[in-house]
Amino acid sequence: MNTKPGTKCIHEGWKPQNGQPRQLPIIQSTTFPYATSDDMGKLFDLEAEGYFYTRLQNPTNDMVAAKICALEGGVAAMLTSSGQAANFYAVFNICNAGDHFIASSSIYGGTYNLFGVTMKKMGIECTFIDQTLPIEELEKYIKPNTKCIFGETITNPTISVFDFEKFATLAHKHGMPLIIDNTFATPVNCRPFEFGADIVTHSTTKYIDGHGVSVGGCIVDSGNFDFAAYGDKFPGLNTPDDSYHGIIYTERFGKGAFITKATSQLMRDLGSIQSPQNAFYINLGLETLHVRMREHCANALTIAKYLKAHDKVAWVHYPDLEDDEYNALAKKYLPNGSCGVLAFGLKGGREQSIKFMDSLKFASIATHVADSKTCLLHPASHTHRQLSEQQLKEAGVAPDLIRLSVGIEDVGDIIADIEQALDGIVIE
Ligand SMILES: *Cc1c(COP(=O)(O)O)cnc(C)c1O
């Protein structure tokens, strides 16, 4: 039955049979025993399917990955211990030392650092590009050793919308996959595979969990990118893996090759597994994701309009506003709403911005976004505080930018809190 996202949020993944637990069981076990040595040996050779050690796979985690996979419309998925691990594994699964890839310069700061600093030390080079450039300009950055393009559906903290069709066309013309971090939109509001993306990642820490209780990540493969067609470009998927008696992932696993390799090599060796307990929490979050996203978007739009009309507010950036520069892309790719995060600036600069934030009653200052509680951050004073005004500009972060993650409290109360804080600031 082809169900809608709201039904998938509740019924995909764990599907109990007669008399089994109705809620997803937490299989809190490191190990899974077998009767014969031969049974176990087959698992180690990837000849049989089955669980043997939770660092590689765990049934609770797999059920939750299956739910996210169904929501995204993919063929295979895996959970990771964090969004950082998901983005690292997704790229490292196809990039070796000496390879190059392209990423939007507007991506999340943690990912920017991972790609630009840490992976560079591993010999993998990332070029950060302005995602608004036309395709002919972007093409100039592609080299013979470029292996993938990476972007975010909605960027953090500048809240711009990614142009999937432009980048999918570019990536596929040059025989490489498009990897998308879909954290802010969630599969309820956007399914990047429908617009040509090949691999999707998530920080499940954000809306998918939704209550600020567990750090986690996920990778989903659409199965659409034909890695076998580019054998020279992706040797890791197309040449024998000596650590598994010479199996070739694309030959043995077909559309499941990407995730099987990431699980059986990267998770085996690097071990960023999510705990089954945390997977249980994100499954609970998923059960209400569709309801919460509706409320987050409705509240954020109401607040964006309120701020826009306020005479102490200099500017507001939220893609669902009709006159926002990303509204056309939002209408195309996020017709049901974007997310609950918006950015705005106050007249009166840094000092008044800080006074405003310090005067809020229940909206808290937190290095977090995308959960039930309204919170906000001033990147120039917090996450990006080491940067000069010039560097802030290059990162696309205005010195007066306040990132507001609108929660699902009563919207009238959120506005009242913002209003009393705005009343206290002075603008000459
Ligand atoms: C938070 C975040 C990450 C990193 O996720 P963690 O779960 O904190 O490791 C990656 N991408 C985006 C868009 C994020 O917001």
XYZ file of C-alpha atoms and ligand atoms in Angstrom:
443
model
C 0.000 0.000 0.000
C 1.438 3.360 -1.006
C 0.826 5.427 2.098
C 1.312 9.137 2.820
C 4.258 10.390 4.944
C 2.076 10.750 8.062
C 1.164 7.056 7.933
C 4.755 6.035 7.192
C 5.951 8.018 10.234
C 3.847 5.687 12.388
C 3.716 2.328 10.599
C 6.968 1.853 8.674
C 10.014 0.133 10.180
C 8.959 -2.271 12.918
C 5.931 -4.262 11.748
C 4.787 -6.551 14.577
C 3.454 -10.018 13.794
C 0.875 -11.881 15.918
C 1.554 -11.407 19.594
C 4.744 -9.400 19.168
C 5.327 -6.090 21.007
C 3.290 -3.309 19.412
C 6.037 -0.758 20.021
C 9.553 -1.153 18.590
C 11.563 -3.372 20.977
C 14.939 -2.118 22.182
C 17.378 -4.938 21.426
C 19.980 -3.882 23.959
C 22.484 -6.598 23.128
C 26.014 -6.300 21.811
C 26.139 -9.824 20.443
C 24.008 -12.448 18.689
C 25.041 -16.104 19.095
C 24.968 -18.955 16.532
C 24.922 -22.728 16.855
C 27.694 -23.606 14.454
C 30.991 -22.138 13.430
C 29.883 -22.380 9.819
C 26.790 -20.196 10.485
C 29.036 -17.531 11.968
C 31.643 -17.813 9.211
C 29.053 -17.133 6.506
C 28.083 -13.886 8.250
C 31.693 -12.756 8.333
C 32.025 -13.459 4.606
C 28.806 -11.471 3.911
C 27.416 -14.696 2.436
C 24.454 -14.870 4.789
C 22.433 -12.102 6.379
C 22.122 -11.902 10.118
C 23.176 -10.020 13.218
C 26.353 -10.872 15.060
C 27.727 -7.708 16.652
C 25.959 -4.378 17.239
C 28.900 -2.299 15.973
C 27.961 -3.510 12.500
C 24.217 -3.896 12.767
C 21.485 -4.006 15.380
C 17.818 -4.942 14.808
C 16.380 -1.889 16.622
C 18.595 0.464 14.635
C 17.732 -1.304 11.384
C 13.980 -0.925 11.985
C 14.386 2.819 12.532
C 16.662 3.140 9.489
C 13.991 1.257 7.499
C 11.362 3.792 8.580
C 13.508 6.759 7.489
C 14.316 4.865 4.279
C 10.598 4.436 3.529
C 9.916 8.109 4.280
C 12.685 9.203 1.894
C 11.696 6.657 -0.763
C 15.123 4.964 -0.723
C 16.301 1.363 -1.087
C 18.673 1.049 1.890
C 19.602 3.039 4.985
C 21.755 2.955 8.100
C 21.854 4.867 11.372
C 24.999 6.544 12.689
C 25.924 7.968 16.082
C 25.568 11.585 14.878
C 24.860 13.743 11.867
C 28.588 14.417 11.636
C 29.273 10.684 11.291
C 26.535 10.373 8.648
C 28.026 13.133 6.478
C 31.561 11.819 6.953
C 30.611 8.239 6.041
C 28.498 9.323 3.056
C 31.444 11.138 1.468
C 34.263 8.883 2.694
C 32.439 5.827 1.302
C 33.301 7.043 -2.225
C 36.266 9.442 -1.739
C 39.826 8.253 -1.079
C 43.015 10.207 -0.427
C 43.761 12.135 -3.628
C 40.086 12.618 -4.473
C 38.141 15.848 -4.652
C 34.509 16.827 -4.098
C 32.338 19.921 -4.182
C 30.146 21.311 -1.411
C 27.965 24.370 -1.046
C 29.703 27.077 1.011
C 26.450 27.706 2.928
C 26.359 24.351 4.734
C 26.276 23.794 8.504
C 29.472 24.964 10.254
C 30.294 21.522 11.638
C 30.142 19.972 8.190
C 32.177 22.856 6.753
C 34.902 22.105 9.264
C 34.740 18.339 8.669
C 35.103 18.794 4.905
C 37.495 21.751 4.860
C 39.841 20.875 7.734
C 39.595 17.279 8.946
C 39.065 15.517 5.619
C 41.766 17.684 4.097
C 44.191 16.092 6.573
C 43.100 12.740 5.159
C 44.093 13.892 1.666
C 40.558 14.549 0.448
C 40.066 18.017 -0.985
C 36.766 19.904 -0.884
C 35.990 23.017 -2.940
C 33.244 25.159 -1.411
C 31.133 26.900 -4.021
C 28.513 29.658 -4.023
C 25.355 27.615 -4.591
C 23.603 30.460 -6.400
C 26.078 30.397 -9.329
C 24.742 29.302 -12.726
C 25.571 25.807 -13.918
C 28.222 26.985 -16.446
C 30.162 28.685 -13.638
C 29.831 25.701 -11.305
C 31.086 23.354 -13.997
C 34.508 25.050 -13.891
C 35.126 23.583 -10.428
C 34.774 19.975 -11.565
C 38.042 18.087 -12.009
C 38.825 14.554 -13.239
C 39.098 13.395 -9.601
C 35.828 15.028 -8.416
C 33.640 12.299 -6.891
C 30.444 13.916 -5.589
C 28.510 17.130 -4.937
C 27.171 17.898 -1.453
C 24.483 20.376 -0.378
C 21.744 20.982 2.207
C 18.032 21.195 1.362
C 17.766 24.246 3.638
C 21.072 25.705 4.799
C 21.958 26.386 8.414
C 22.075 29.272 9.499
C 21.358 31.310 6.340
C 18.110 29.378 5.531
C 18.587 29.290 1.752
C 16.895 26.623 -0.377
C 19.001 24.289 -2.535
C 18.299 24.109 -6.270
C 18.127 20.325 -6.685
C 17.523 20.236 -10.413
C 20.498 22.441 -11.211
C 22.882 20.363 -9.117
C 21.441 16.960 -10.090
C 21.902 17.886 -13.763
C 25.480 18.986 -13.101
C 26.393 15.929 -10.998
C 24.877 13.385 -13.384
C 26.391 15.006 -16.458
C 29.780 14.386 -14.839
C 29.002 10.859 -13.632
C 28.807 11.460 -9.899
C 26.176 11.320 -7.167
C 24.452 14.270 -5.500
C 24.500 13.925 -1.693
C 21.957 15.974 0.253
C 21.753 16.711 3.965
C 17.974 16.867 4.448
C 18.049 17.626 8.184
C 16.102 20.900 8.255
C 13.335 19.958 5.816
C 12.911 16.323 7.020
C 11.379 13.772 4.622
C 7.946 15.071 5.619
C 8.546 18.397 3.856
C 11.015 17.370 1.143
C 12.098 14.110 -0.444
C 15.288 15.003 -2.350
C 15.260 11.722 -4.355
C 12.155 13.022 -6.182
C 14.307 15.877 -7.511
C 17.378 13.914 -8.553
C 19.450 13.565 -5.373
C 21.130 10.155 -5.004
C 22.106 9.915 -1.325
C 20.417 11.637 1.617
C 21.847 12.215 5.087
C 20.264 13.419 8.322
C 21.240 14.724 11.670
C 18.358 12.951 13.457
C 19.346 15.086 16.457
C 17.111 17.844 15.090
C 13.432 17.514 14.044
C 13.451 13.703 13.733
C 14.194 13.359 17.447
C 12.439 16.662 18.007
C 12.719 16.763 21.787
C 16.434 17.347 22.282
C 17.151 13.955 23.852
C 19.548 12.071 21.549
C 22.333 12.814 19.092
C 22.134 10.684 15.950
C 22.381 10.470 12.182
C 21.198 8.502 9.187
C 22.274 7.781 5.582
C 19.763 6.729 2.914
C 20.572 5.551 -0.619
C 18.040 6.052 -3.424
C 19.592 3.171 -5.368
C 19.382 5.403 -8.440
C 23.046 6.188 -8.980
C 24.693 3.489 -11.094
C 28.087 3.172 -9.406
C 28.886 0.124 -11.558
C 28.716 2.290 -14.687
C 31.730 4.295 -13.440
C 34.068 1.528 -12.344
C 37.263 3.593 -12.564
C 35.812 6.498 -10.651
C 34.487 4.436 -7.741
C 37.010 1.613 -7.267
C 35.910 0.943 -3.680
C 32.519 -0.224 -4.917
C 33.726 -1.921 -8.084
C 36.936 -3.786 -7.219
C 37.417 -6.752 -4.853
C 37.381 -6.021 -1.114
C 40.201 -8.126 0.350
C 38.774 -7.815 3.834
C 35.751 -9.878 2.644
C 37.486 -12.492 0.478
C 37.367 -10.335 -2.614
C 33.667 -9.566 -2.936
C 32.743 -6.695 -5.281
C 29.983 -4.610 -3.692
C 28.159 -3.543 -6.860
C 28.178 -7.116 -8.215
C 27.051 -8.800 -5.033
C 24.643 -6.214 -3.613
C 23.351 -4.232 -6.630
C 21.338 -1.257 -5.418
C 22.317 -2.055 -1.833
C 26.052 -1.677 -2.587
C 26.586 1.807 -1.137
C 24.990 1.125 2.262
C 26.428 -2.406 2.512
C 29.933 -1.026 1.955
C 29.413 1.788 4.466
C 28.164 -0.718 7.066
C 30.603 -3.542 6.487
C 33.735 -1.395 6.012
C 33.276 2.038 7.593
C 31.099 1.043 10.539
C 33.219 -2.056 11.131
C 36.435 0.007 11.200
C 35.342 3.383 12.562
C 32.444 2.301 14.768
C 30.162 5.356 14.923
C 27.138 3.232 15.754
C 23.989 4.643 17.313
C 22.912 3.023 20.571
C 19.653 1.034 20.294
C 18.258 3.119 23.160
C 18.778 6.317 21.149
C 17.287 4.672 18.063
C 14.182 3.966 20.165
C 13.953 7.674 21.063
C 14.203 8.810 17.473
C 11.545 6.279 16.513
C 9.224 7.931 19.041
C 10.120 11.292 17.520
C 9.341 9.971 14.053
C 5.851 8.937 15.143
C 4.863 12.598 15.516
C 7.221 14.187 12.969
C 4.476 15.000 10.441
C 2.309 16.664 13.103
C 5.184 18.609 14.620
C 6.516 19.838 11.262
C 3.100 21.305 10.453
C 3.103 23.236 13.719
C 6.757 24.322 13.418
C 6.099 25.710 9.921
C 2.813 27.403 10.824
C 4.358 29.046 13.911
C 7.482 30.109 12.016
C 5.454 31.707 9.211
C 3.291 33.619 11.704
C 6.392 34.857 13.518
C 8.218 35.718 10.277
C 5.258 37.906 9.255
C 5.082 39.483 12.707
C 8.820 40.319 12.672
C 8.651 41.623 9.106
C 5.980 44.137 10.125
C 7.851 45.298 13.252
C 9.596 48.659 12.986
C 12.592 47.572 15.095
C 13.350 44.657 12.746
C 15.731 45.409 9.853
C 15.189 42.255 7.814
C 13.682 38.746 7.970
C 14.742 35.707 5.997
C 12.268 32.819 5.803
C 11.675 30.970 2.513
C 7.908 30.651 3.001
C 7.461 34.463 2.935
C 6.106 35.447 -0.488
C 8.776 38.111 -1.038
C 11.732 36.022 0.160
C 14.497 35.514 -2.386
C 14.157 31.730 -1.963
C 10.343 31.644 -2.161
C 10.270 30.341 -5.756
C 12.604 27.440 -4.870
C 10.639 26.791 -1.661
C 7.363 26.601 -3.619
C 8.961 24.147 -6.037
C 10.724 21.841 -3.585
C 8.940 22.470 -0.265
C 5.282 23.040 -1.170
C 4.024 22.000 2.293
C 6.324 24.348 4.192
C 10.073 24.532 4.773
C 11.016 24.273 8.462
C 10.703 26.137 11.743
C 13.995 28.016 11.537
C 14.231 31.623 10.397
C 16.866 34.335 10.432
C 16.414 38.038 11.121
C 18.341 41.171 12.021
C 17.431 44.021 14.354
C 17.982 47.691 13.721
C 20.569 48.974 16.177
C 23.230 46.315 15.549
C 25.038 43.826 17.772
C 24.493 45.529 21.105
C 20.708 45.738 20.760
C 20.604 42.172 19.412
C 22.286 40.912 22.568
C 19.991 42.973 24.783
C 17.009 41.546 22.916
C 18.137 37.950 23.380
C 18.984 38.400 27.042
C 15.485 39.804 27.720
C 13.538 36.809 26.405
C 11.610 34.877 29.065
C 11.125 31.304 27.809
C 12.830 31.403 24.432
C 16.316 30.307 25.432
C 19.784 30.889 24.011
C 20.944 27.454 22.872
C 23.443 25.956 20.432
C 20.662 23.886 19.020
C 17.840 24.091 16.547
C 14.809 22.197 15.451
C 13.085 20.847 18.515
C 9.882 21.550 20.410
C 11.266 24.471 22.453
C 11.851 27.890 20.904
C 15.499 28.857 21.041
C 17.817 31.279 19.361
C 21.428 32.038 18.688
C 23.469 34.997 17.484
C 26.161 33.334 15.327
C 28.452 36.399 15.376
C 28.576 36.219 19.206
C 28.282 32.433 19.580
C 29.016 29.739 16.957
C 30.991 32.058 14.642
C 32.484 34.301 17.333
C 36.139 33.744 16.269
C 35.472 35.137 12.787
C 36.215 38.722 11.724
C 33.463 40.833 10.107
C 35.045 39.998 6.728
C 35.081 36.254 7.411
C 31.469 36.415 8.574
C 30.583 38.023 5.276
C 32.328 35.260 3.343
C 30.408 32.627 5.315
C 27.215 34.496 4.376
C 26.493 35.265 8.040
C 25.471 38.896 8.578
C 26.900 40.336 11.858
C 23.357 41.120 12.991
C 21.893 37.706 12.019
C 19.814 36.084 14.756
C 18.849 32.466 14.096
C 15.464 31.705 15.619
C 14.329 28.107 15.890
C 10.592 28.375 16.383
C 9.168 25.712 18.673
C 5.671 24.330 18.992
C 4.571 26.328 22.020
C 1.421 28.428 21.600
C 2.308 30.936 18.890
C 0.630 33.832 20.742
C 2.902 33.182 23.722
C 6.026 33.097 21.550
C 5.057 36.432 19.997
C 4.318 37.922 23.428
C 7.796 36.881 24.593
C 9.451 38.390 21.504
C 7.353 41.541 21.837
C 8.290 42.259 25.451
C 11.983 41.801 24.538
C 11.665 44.097 21.505
C 9.928 46.711 23.697
C 13.093 46.917 25.783
C 15.515 47.764 22.991
C 16.293 51.261 21.828
C 16.804 52.314 18.248
C 18.061 55.796 17.482
C 23.312 19.605 13.444
C 23.566 19.369 12.026
C 24.524 18.436 11.602
C 25.403 17.680 12.576
O 24.627 16.781 13.278
P 25.000 16.206 14.749
O 23.906 15.230 14.960
O 25.027 17.353 15.687
O 26.337 15.549 14.604
C 24.673 18.224 10.255
N 23.943 18.900 9.349
C 23.014 19.816 9.718
C 22.231 20.535 8.679
C 22.799 20.090 11.065
O 21.891 21.008 11.422
